[in-house]
XYZ file of C-alpha atoms in Angstrom:
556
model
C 83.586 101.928 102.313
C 86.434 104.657 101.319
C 88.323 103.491 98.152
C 91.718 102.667 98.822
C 93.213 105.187 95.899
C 91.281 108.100 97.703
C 92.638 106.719 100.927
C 95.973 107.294 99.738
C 95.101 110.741 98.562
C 94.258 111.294 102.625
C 97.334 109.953 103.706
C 99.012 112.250 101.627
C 97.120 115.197 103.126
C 97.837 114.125 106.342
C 101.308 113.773 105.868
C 101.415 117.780 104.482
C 99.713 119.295 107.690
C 101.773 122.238 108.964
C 102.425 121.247 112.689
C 102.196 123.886 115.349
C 104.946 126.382 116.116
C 105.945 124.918 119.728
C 104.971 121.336 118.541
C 107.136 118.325 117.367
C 109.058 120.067 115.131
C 110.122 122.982 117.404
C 112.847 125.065 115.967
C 115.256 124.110 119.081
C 116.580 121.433 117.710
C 119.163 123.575 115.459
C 122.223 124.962 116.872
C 122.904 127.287 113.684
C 120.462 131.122 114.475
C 120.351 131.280 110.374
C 118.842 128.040 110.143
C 116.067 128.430 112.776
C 115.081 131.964 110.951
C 114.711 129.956 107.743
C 112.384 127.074 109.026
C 110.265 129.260 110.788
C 109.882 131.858 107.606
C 108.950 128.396 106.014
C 106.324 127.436 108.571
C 105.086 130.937 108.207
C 104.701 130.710 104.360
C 103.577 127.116 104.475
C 100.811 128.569 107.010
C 100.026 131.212 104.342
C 99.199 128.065 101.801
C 102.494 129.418 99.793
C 104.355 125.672 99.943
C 106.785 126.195 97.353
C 107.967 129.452 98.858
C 108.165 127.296 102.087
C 110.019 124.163 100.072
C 112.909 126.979 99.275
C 113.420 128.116 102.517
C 113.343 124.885 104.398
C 116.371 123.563 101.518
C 117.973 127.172 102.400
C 117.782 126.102 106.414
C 119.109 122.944 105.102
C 122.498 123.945 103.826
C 122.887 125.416 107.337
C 121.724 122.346 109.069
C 121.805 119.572 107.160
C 120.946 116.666 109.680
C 118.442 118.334 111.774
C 115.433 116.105 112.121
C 112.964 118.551 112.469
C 113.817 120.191 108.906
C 114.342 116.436 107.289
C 110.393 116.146 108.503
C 109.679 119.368 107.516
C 110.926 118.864 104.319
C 109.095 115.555 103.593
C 105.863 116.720 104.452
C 105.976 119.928 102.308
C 106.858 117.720 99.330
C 104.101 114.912 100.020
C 101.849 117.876 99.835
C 103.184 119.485 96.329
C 103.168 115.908 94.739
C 106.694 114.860 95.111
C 106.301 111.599 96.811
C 109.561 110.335 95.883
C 111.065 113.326 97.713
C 108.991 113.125 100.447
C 110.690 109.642 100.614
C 113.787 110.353 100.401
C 113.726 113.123 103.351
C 111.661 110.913 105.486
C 114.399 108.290 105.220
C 117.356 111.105 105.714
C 115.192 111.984 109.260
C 115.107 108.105 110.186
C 118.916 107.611 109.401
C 119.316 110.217 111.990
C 116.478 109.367 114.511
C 115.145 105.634 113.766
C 113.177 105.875 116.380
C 110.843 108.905 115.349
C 107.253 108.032 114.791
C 106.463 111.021 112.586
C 109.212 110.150 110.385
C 108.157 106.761 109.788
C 104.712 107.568 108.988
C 105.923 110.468 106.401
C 107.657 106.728 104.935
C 105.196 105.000 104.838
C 102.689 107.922 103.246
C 105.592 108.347 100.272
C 105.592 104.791 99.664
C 101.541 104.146 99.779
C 101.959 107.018 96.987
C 104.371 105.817 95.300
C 102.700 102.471 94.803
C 104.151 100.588 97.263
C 101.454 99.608 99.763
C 103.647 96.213 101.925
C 106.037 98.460 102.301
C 103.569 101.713 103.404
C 102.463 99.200 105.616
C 105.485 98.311 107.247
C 106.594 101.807 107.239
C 103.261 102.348 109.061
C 103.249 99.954 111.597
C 105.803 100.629 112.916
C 105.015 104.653 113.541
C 101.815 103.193 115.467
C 104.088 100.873 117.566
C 106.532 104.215 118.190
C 103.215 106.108 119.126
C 99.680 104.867 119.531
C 98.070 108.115 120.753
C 98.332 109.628 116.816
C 94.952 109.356 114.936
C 96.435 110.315 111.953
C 98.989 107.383 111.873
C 95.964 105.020 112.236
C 94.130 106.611 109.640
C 96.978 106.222 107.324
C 97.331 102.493 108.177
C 93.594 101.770 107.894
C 93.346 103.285 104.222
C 96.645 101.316 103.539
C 95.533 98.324 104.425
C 92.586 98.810 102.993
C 94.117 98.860 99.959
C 96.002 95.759 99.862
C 93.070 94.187 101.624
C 94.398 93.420 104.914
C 92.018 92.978 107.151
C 92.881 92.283 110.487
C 95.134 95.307 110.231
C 91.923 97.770 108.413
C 90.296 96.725 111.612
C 92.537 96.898 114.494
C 93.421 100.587 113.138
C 89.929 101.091 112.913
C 89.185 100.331 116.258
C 91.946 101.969 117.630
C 90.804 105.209 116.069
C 87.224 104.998 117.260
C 89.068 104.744 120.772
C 91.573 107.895 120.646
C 87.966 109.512 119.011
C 84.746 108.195 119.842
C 83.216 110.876 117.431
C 84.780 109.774 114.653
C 82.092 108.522 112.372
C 83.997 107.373 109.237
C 86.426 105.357 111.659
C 83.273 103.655 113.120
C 82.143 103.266 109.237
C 85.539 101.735 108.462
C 85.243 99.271 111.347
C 82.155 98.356 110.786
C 82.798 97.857 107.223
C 86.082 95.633 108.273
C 84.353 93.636 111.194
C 81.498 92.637 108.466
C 84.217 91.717 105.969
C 85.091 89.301 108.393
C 82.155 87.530 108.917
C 80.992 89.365 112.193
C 77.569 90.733 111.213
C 75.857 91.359 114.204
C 78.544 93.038 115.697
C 79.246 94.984 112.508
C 74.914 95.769 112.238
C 76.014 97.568 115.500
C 78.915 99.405 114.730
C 77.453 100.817 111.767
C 74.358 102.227 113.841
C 77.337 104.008 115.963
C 78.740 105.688 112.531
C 74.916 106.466 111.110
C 74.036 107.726 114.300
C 77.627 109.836 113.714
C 76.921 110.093 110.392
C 73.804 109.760 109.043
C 74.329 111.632 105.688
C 77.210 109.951 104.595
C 77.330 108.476 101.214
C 76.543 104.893 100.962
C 75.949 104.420 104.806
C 72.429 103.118 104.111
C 73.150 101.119 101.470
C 75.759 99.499 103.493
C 72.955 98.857 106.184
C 70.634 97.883 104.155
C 72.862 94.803 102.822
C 73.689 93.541 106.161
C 70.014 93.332 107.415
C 69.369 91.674 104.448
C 71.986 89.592 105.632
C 70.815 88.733 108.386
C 67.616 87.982 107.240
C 65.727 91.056 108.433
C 64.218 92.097 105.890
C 61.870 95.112 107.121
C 64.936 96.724 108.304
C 66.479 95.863 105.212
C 63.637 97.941 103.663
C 63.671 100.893 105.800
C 67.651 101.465 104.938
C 67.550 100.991 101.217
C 64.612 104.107 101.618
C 66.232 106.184 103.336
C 69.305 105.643 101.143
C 67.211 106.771 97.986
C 66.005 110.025 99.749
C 69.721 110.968 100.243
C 70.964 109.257 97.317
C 68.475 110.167 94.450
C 67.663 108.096 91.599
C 69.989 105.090 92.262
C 67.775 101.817 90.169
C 69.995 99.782 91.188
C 68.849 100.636 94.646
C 65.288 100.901 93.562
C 65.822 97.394 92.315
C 67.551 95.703 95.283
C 64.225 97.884 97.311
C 62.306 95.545 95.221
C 64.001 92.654 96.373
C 63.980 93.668 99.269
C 60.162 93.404 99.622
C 59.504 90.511 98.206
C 61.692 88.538 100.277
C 60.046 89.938 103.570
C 56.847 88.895 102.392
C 55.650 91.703 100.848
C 54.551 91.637 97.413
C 51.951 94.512 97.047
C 54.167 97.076 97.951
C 56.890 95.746 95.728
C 54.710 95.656 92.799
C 53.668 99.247 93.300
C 57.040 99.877 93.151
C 57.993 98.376 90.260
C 54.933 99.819 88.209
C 56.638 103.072 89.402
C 59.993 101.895 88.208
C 59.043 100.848 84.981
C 56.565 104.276 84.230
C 59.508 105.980 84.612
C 61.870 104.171 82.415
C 59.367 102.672 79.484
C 62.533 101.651 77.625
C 63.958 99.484 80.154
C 63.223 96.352 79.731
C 64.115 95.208 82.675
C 62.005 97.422 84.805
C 59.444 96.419 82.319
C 59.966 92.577 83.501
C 60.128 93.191 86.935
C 56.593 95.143 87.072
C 55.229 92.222 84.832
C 56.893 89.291 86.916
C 55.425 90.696 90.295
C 51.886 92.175 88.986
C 51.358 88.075 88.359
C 52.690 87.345 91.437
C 50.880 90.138 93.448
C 47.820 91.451 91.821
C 46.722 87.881 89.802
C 46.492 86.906 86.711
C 44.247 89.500 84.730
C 46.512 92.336 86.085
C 49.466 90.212 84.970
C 47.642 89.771 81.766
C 47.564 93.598 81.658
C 51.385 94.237 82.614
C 52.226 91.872 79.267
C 50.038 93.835 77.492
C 51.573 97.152 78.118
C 54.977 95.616 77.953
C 54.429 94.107 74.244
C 53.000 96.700 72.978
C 55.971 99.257 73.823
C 58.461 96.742 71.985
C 56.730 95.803 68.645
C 58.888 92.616 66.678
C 61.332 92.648 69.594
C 61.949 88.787 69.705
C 63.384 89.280 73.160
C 60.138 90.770 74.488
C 58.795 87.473 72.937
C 60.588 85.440 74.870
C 60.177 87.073 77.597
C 56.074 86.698 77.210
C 56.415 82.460 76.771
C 58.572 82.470 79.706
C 56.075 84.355 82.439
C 52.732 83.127 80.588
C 54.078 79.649 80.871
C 55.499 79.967 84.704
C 51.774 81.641 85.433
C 49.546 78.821 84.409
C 48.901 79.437 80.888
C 51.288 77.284 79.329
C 48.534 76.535 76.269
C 48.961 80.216 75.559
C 52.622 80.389 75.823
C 52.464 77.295 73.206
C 50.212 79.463 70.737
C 51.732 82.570 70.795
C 55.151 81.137 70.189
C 53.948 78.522 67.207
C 52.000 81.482 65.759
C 55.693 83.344 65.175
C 56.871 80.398 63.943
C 54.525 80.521 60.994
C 55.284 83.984 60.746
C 59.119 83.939 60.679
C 59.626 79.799 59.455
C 63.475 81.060 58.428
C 64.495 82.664 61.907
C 66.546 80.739 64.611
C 64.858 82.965 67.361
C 61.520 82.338 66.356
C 62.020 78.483 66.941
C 64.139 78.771 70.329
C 61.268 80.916 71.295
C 58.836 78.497 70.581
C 61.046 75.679 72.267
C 60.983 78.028 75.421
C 57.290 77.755 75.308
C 57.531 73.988 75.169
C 60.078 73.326 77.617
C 58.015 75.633 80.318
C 55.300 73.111 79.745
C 57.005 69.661 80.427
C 57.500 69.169 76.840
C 60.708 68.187 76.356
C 60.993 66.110 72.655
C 58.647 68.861 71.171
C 60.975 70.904 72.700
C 64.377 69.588 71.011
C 62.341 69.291 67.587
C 62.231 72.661 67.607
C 65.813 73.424 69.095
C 67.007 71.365 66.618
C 65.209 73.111 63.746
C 66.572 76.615 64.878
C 70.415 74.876 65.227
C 69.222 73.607 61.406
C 69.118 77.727 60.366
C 71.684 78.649 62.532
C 74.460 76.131 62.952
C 76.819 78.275 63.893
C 75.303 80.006 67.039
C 75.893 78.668 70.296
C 72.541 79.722 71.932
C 70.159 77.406 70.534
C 72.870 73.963 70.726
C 73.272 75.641 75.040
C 69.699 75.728 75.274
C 69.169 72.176 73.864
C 71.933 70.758 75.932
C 70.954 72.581 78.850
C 66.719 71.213 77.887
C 68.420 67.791 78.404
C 70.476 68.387 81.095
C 66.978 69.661 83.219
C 65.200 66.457 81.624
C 67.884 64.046 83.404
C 68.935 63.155 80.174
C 72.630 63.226 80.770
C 74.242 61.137 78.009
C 71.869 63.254 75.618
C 72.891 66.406 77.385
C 76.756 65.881 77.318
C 76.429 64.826 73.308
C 75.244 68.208 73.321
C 77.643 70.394 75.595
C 80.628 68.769 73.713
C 78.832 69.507 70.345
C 78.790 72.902 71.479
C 82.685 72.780 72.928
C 83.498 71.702 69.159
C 82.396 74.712 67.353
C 82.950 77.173 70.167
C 85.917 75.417 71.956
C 87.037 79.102 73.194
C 84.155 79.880 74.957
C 84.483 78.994 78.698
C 81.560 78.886 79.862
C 80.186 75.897 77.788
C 83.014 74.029 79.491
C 81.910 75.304 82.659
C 78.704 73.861 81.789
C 80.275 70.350 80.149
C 81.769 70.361 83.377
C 78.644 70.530 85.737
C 76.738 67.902 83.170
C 79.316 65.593 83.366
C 79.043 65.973 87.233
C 75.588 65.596 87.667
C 76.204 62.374 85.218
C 78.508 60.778 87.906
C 81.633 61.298 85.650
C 83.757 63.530 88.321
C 87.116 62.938 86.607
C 85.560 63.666 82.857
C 84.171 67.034 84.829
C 87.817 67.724 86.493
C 89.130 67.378 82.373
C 86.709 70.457 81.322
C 87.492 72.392 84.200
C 91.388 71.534 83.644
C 91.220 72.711 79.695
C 90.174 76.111 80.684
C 93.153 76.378 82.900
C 96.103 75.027 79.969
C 94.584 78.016 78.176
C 94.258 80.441 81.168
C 96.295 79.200 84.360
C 94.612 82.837 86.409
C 91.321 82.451 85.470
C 89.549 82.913 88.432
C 85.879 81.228 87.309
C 87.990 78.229 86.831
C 90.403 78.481 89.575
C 86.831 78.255 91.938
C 84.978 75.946 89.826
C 87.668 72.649 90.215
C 88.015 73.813 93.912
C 84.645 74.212 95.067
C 84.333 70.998 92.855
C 86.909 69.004 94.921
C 85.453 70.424 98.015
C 81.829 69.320 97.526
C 82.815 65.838 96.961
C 85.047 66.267 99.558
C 88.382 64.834 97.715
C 91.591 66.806 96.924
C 91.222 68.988 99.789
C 94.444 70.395 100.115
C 94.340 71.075 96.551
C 91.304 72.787 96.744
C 92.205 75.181 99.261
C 95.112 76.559 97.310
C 92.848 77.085 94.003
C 90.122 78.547 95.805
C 92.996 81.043 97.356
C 94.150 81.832 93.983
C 91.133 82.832 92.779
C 90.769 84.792 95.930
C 93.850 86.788 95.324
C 92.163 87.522 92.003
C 88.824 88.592 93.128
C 88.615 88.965 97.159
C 85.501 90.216 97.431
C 83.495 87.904 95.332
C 81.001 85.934 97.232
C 80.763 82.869 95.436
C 84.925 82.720 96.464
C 84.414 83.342 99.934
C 81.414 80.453 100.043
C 84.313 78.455 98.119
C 86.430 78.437 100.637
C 84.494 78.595 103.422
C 82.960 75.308 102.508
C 86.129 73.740 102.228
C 87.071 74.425 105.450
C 84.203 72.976 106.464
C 85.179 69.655 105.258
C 88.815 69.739 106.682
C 86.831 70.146 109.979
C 88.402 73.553 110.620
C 84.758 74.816 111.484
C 85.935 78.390 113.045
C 87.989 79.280 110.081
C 84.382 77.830 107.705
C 82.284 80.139 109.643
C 84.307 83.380 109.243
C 84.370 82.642 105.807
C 81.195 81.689 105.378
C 79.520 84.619 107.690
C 81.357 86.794 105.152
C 80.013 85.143 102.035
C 76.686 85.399 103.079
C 76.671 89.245 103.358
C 78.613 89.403 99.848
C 75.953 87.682 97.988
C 73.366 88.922 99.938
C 71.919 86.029 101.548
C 72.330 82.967 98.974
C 70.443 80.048 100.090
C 73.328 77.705 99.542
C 75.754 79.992 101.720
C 73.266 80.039 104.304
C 72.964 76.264 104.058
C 76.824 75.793 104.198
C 76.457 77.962 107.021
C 73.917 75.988 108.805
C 75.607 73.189 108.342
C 78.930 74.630 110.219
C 76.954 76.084 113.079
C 75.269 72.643 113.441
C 78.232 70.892 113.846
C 79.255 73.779 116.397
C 76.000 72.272 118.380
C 74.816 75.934 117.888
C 71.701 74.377 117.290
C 69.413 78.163 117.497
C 71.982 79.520 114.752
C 71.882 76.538 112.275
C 68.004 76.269 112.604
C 68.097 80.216 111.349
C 70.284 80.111 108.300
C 68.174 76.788 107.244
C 65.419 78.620 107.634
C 66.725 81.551 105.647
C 67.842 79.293 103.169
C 64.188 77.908 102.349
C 62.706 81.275 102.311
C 64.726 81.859 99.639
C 64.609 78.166 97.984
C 61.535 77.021 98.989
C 61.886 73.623 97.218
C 64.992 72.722 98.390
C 63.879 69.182 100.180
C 67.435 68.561 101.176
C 67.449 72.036 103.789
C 64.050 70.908 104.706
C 65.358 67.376 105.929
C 67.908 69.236 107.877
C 65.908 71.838 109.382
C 63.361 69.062 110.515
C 65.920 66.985 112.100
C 66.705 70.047 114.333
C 63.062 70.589 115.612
């Protein structure tokens, strides 16, 4: 979608256009002969792209005339185009204490104040030109990158979809819409409104990548595939694209073709290491272990003593059946390197991979030993007993941590989702609750003890006003919008949950808890077809997850 600063910038080109001889601002309005020659030698240089020539004559017409409306517009406009918002303000409002009912005088307001950084007010200003006269694109493309900007919604849309009406042709209106209607949970409906502006459109920038993220969305992940390439032959070399391509086609299923991909990827870029990863991670998965074997091979050997690439090579051995070999390499750097931290967290990865949790902490504790004052290895071992079901073990260990790194806010995130998972909810709420003496906006936090309330469905009303908050800090964040969404859910306001939640799952790009929460709301809808599919989606992407299992089966 447009950004809302370059939006603005639009507005303010709108605003400057040089109306038409016999149009609005006809030159009968003045009574005084002098005046009229002066406005029209202005409209005449202004044509000629000579605006500050024009600006001089239109203040010499105004010392001859100085309430006419037409010249107040004139006037404005000419000094939204040479950068002089301010001005342009000021005239706009001199036309509007003479006419309050002109709807080119109010939009010239509210372009001066979206450019002077005043957006509520722009959109005020602009609303009520629209209301004046509905049959002006350019008043509805002013309030669509307005509200755009201060993230209004309902109002991006409605001037969205006005526009496309006045101009069916109009493919970054349709873009817009679609971009609004999917911000508001409406996927399928968006899906098809963006076909209208690709179909419009189809070289605009980002249009397939836009596409591409709401079939994946949706959970169709073939189309999913076809947008992201055609995005990369207009776009170029976009990895991150490349990457999400990747994603793309594992989730649908197929592997092969993602791996051939990635082995692309990573030829390309031999110093990215995580290209490197990716090719290694899906050569196991698709090709089978001796290719696999082959990927790690090439990887090591292009990062020589790089601990990281160590760790790396426990990690996928051990997930890939050959834990015994994870356990040897790592013990063999252990010999090698007795004095260095890294060497024994690696070789605790190694153990931890392979259900070996004490031999695990021994060596945890050995690399806290050399290293006392680095958080990593005391996280890890918390977070080793925290996976173990260890909880009093792993909350020793968390508030260890807090002690010598009491600044750090994620290890009270994490105390906080031990202590949780321990059954101590009001020793959790007390983590979450330090963060915020410290920082009262963080917006991590503001989530965390609201999504917290909301999942054990206690403080409700409480919840909904820090999940806001964090909102207002980060609207678009998808872990937010599933927030709230889910909270809704438990006040029973089920529409509201699945706008919400419809939203979150395009801005995460299908999370199998959103589409869970979402499956849940739809099922107490009795849209029984739409909860089975997000359950569904959900274990595609969690294919463990026993809980969306027991609620998919007791759908069939």
């Amino acid at each position: 979608m447009t950004h809302g600063f370059a939006l603005v910038l639009a507005v303010l080109a709108a605003a400057a256009t040089v109306p038409a001889a016999a149009g609005v601002d006809s030159g009968g309005e003045y009574p005084n002969e002098e005046a009229v020659r002066r406005y029209a030698q202005g409209l005449l240089l202004e044509a000629r792209g000579e605006r500050r020539q024009a600006q001089a004559e239109y203040f010499r017409a105004l010392l001859l005339d100085g309430r006419a409306p037409a010249l107040l517009r004139r006037i404005s406009s000419i000094s939204a185009a040479l950068s002089e918002p301010r001005r342009s303000l000021e005239f706009a409002e001199r036309a509007l204490a003479v006419d309050s009912a002109d709807a080119r005088s109010w939009w010239l307001k509210g372009a001066a104040l979206a450019n002077l950084g005043e957006p509520q007010p722009a959109l005020l200003a602009l609303g009520r030109a629209v209301g004046l006269d509905s049959t002006q694109a350019d008043y509805y493309r002013a309030l669509a990158g307005v509200a755009e900007l201060v993230d209004d919604l309902p109002a991006l849309e409605q001037a969205s979809r006005r526009l496309v009406w006045l101009d069916d042709e109009d493919g970054e209106a349709w873009f817009q819409l679609a971009g609004a209607t999917a911000r508001l949970g409406r996927l399928v409906e968006a899906e098809s409104l963006l076909a209208r502006a690709a179909a419009l459109n189809p070289l605009r920038p980002g249009i397939h990548l836009f596409a591409a993220r709401l079939h994946e969305a949706l959970g169709r992940w073939s189309e999913a595939v076809r947008a992201y390439r055609r995005h990369l032959e207009l776009a170029g070399d976009d990895r991150a694209a490349r990457r999400q391509l990747i994603e793309a086609l594992v989730r649908g299923g197929d592997r092969a073709t993602a791996y051939r991909e990635a082995r692309a990827l990573a030829h390309e870029s031999p110093q990215d290491a995580g290209a490197g990863q990716l090719e290694v991670e899906l050569a196991f998965a698709a090709a089978g272990t001796a290719e696999g074997l082959r990927a790690l091979d090439r990887f090591l050997a292009a990062r020589p003593h790089d601990l990281r690439a160590e760790m790396f090579a426990v990690s996928v051995l051990a997930q890939n059946g050959r834990q015994s070999q994870a356990i040897r390499r790592a013990e063999r750097l252990t010999r090698r390197q007795p004095g260095e931290a890294q060497a024994w967290v690696i070789a605790a990865r190694a153990h931890w991979l392979s259900g070996h949790t004490d031999p695990a902490a021994e060596r945890l504790r050995r690399a806290v030993a050399l290293a006392p004052d680095s958080l990593g290895p005391r996280a890890m071992l918390a977070r080793l007993y925290q996976e173990a079901r260890r909880y009093p073990e792993a909350v020793a260990a968390w508030e260890e941590a807090q002690k010598g790194h009491p600044e750090v806010n994620y290890v009270a995130f994490e105390l906080a989702t031990c202590r949780e998972l321990a059954g101590d909810l009001p020793g959790a709420e007390v983590a979450v609750r330090d963060v915020l003496r410290r920082e009262p906006d963080n917006a991590t936090a503001l989530n965390f003890l609201g999504y917290l309330f909301a999942d054990h469905n206690m403080n409700l009303q409480e919840s909904v006003e820090l999940i806001r908050r964090a909102l207002e800090r980060e609207p678009d964040n998808g872990a937010f919008v599933d927030s709230l969404g889910w909270v809704y859910y438990r006040l029973g306001r089920l529409e509201e949950a699945r706008r919400e939640l419809e939203r979150a799952v395009l801005l995460t790009r299908g999370d199998p808890v959103v589409h869970e929460h979402l499956g849940d709301v739809y099922k107490d809808l009795s849209r029984y077809d739409l909860a089975r599919d997000h359950y569904e989606r959900s274990l595609q992407a969690d294919t463990g997850n026993a809980r969306v299992r027991d609620k998919l089966q007791s759908l069939r």
